[in-house]
């Protein structure tokens, strides 16, 4: 239990959750999930969805989780300075493991900046609709604006045709090949 809210804990993963809660400091908490430092990998975080958020997250089942995983992988390839790597999206518990971003929260004036607007516009031109709330972003130590929330693979959140065009125009070599494979896996369902 975190701040009076039960975390979603299927019986097969209770030990993992207990290990995270006992060994990993909590970094933050939002309306949907609690984020912890990874208990063995300091460059990663684990976000565990709250039990009361389950009806709103990934309602379509495993296919949506797979789509979420692959779209997050694509976004990291397209925007490595603005989108941390995703290492895991799981269903039991409903959790994500991502690269940790060390930085500072954005302030309200950042939302009005050309830099912020251009980043959101670039994501949209690539076929990805992220939640533009400034609480979903940090400014990392290098000064980059980084999207730190999950990007869920709901159909209305991405456009496969635009995403394919972005991959084909922005990536080269092995990154392009991987991203196209990820897109095929994300849109297979």
PDB file of N, CA and C in Angstrom, residues 9 61 65 154:
ATOM      1  N   UNK A   9      -1.508  -6.291  -7.325  1.00  0.00           N
ATOM      2  CA  UNK A   9      -0.531  -7.317  -7.007  1.00  0.00           C
ATOM      3  C   UNK A   9      -1.076  -8.713  -7.239  1.00  0.00           C
ATOM      4  N   UNK A  61      -6.060  -5.596 -23.069  1.00  0.00           N
ATOM      5  CA  UNK A  61      -5.315  -6.810 -22.803  1.00  0.00           C
ATOM      6  C   UNK A  61      -3.888  -6.788 -23.294  1.00  0.00           C
ATOM      7  N   UNK A  65      -0.573  -3.942 -24.417  1.00  0.00           N
ATOM      8  CA  UNK A  65       0.702  -3.852 -23.709  1.00  0.00           C
ATOM      9  C   UNK A  65       1.862  -4.059 -24.679  1.00  0.00           C
ATOM     10  N   UNK A 154      -2.852   3.048 -27.222  1.00  0.00           N
ATOM     11  CA  UNK A 154      -4.235   3.106 -27.676  1.00  0.00           C
ATOM     12  C   UNK A 154      -4.265   3.562 -29.124  1.00  0.00           C
TER      13      UNK A 154
END
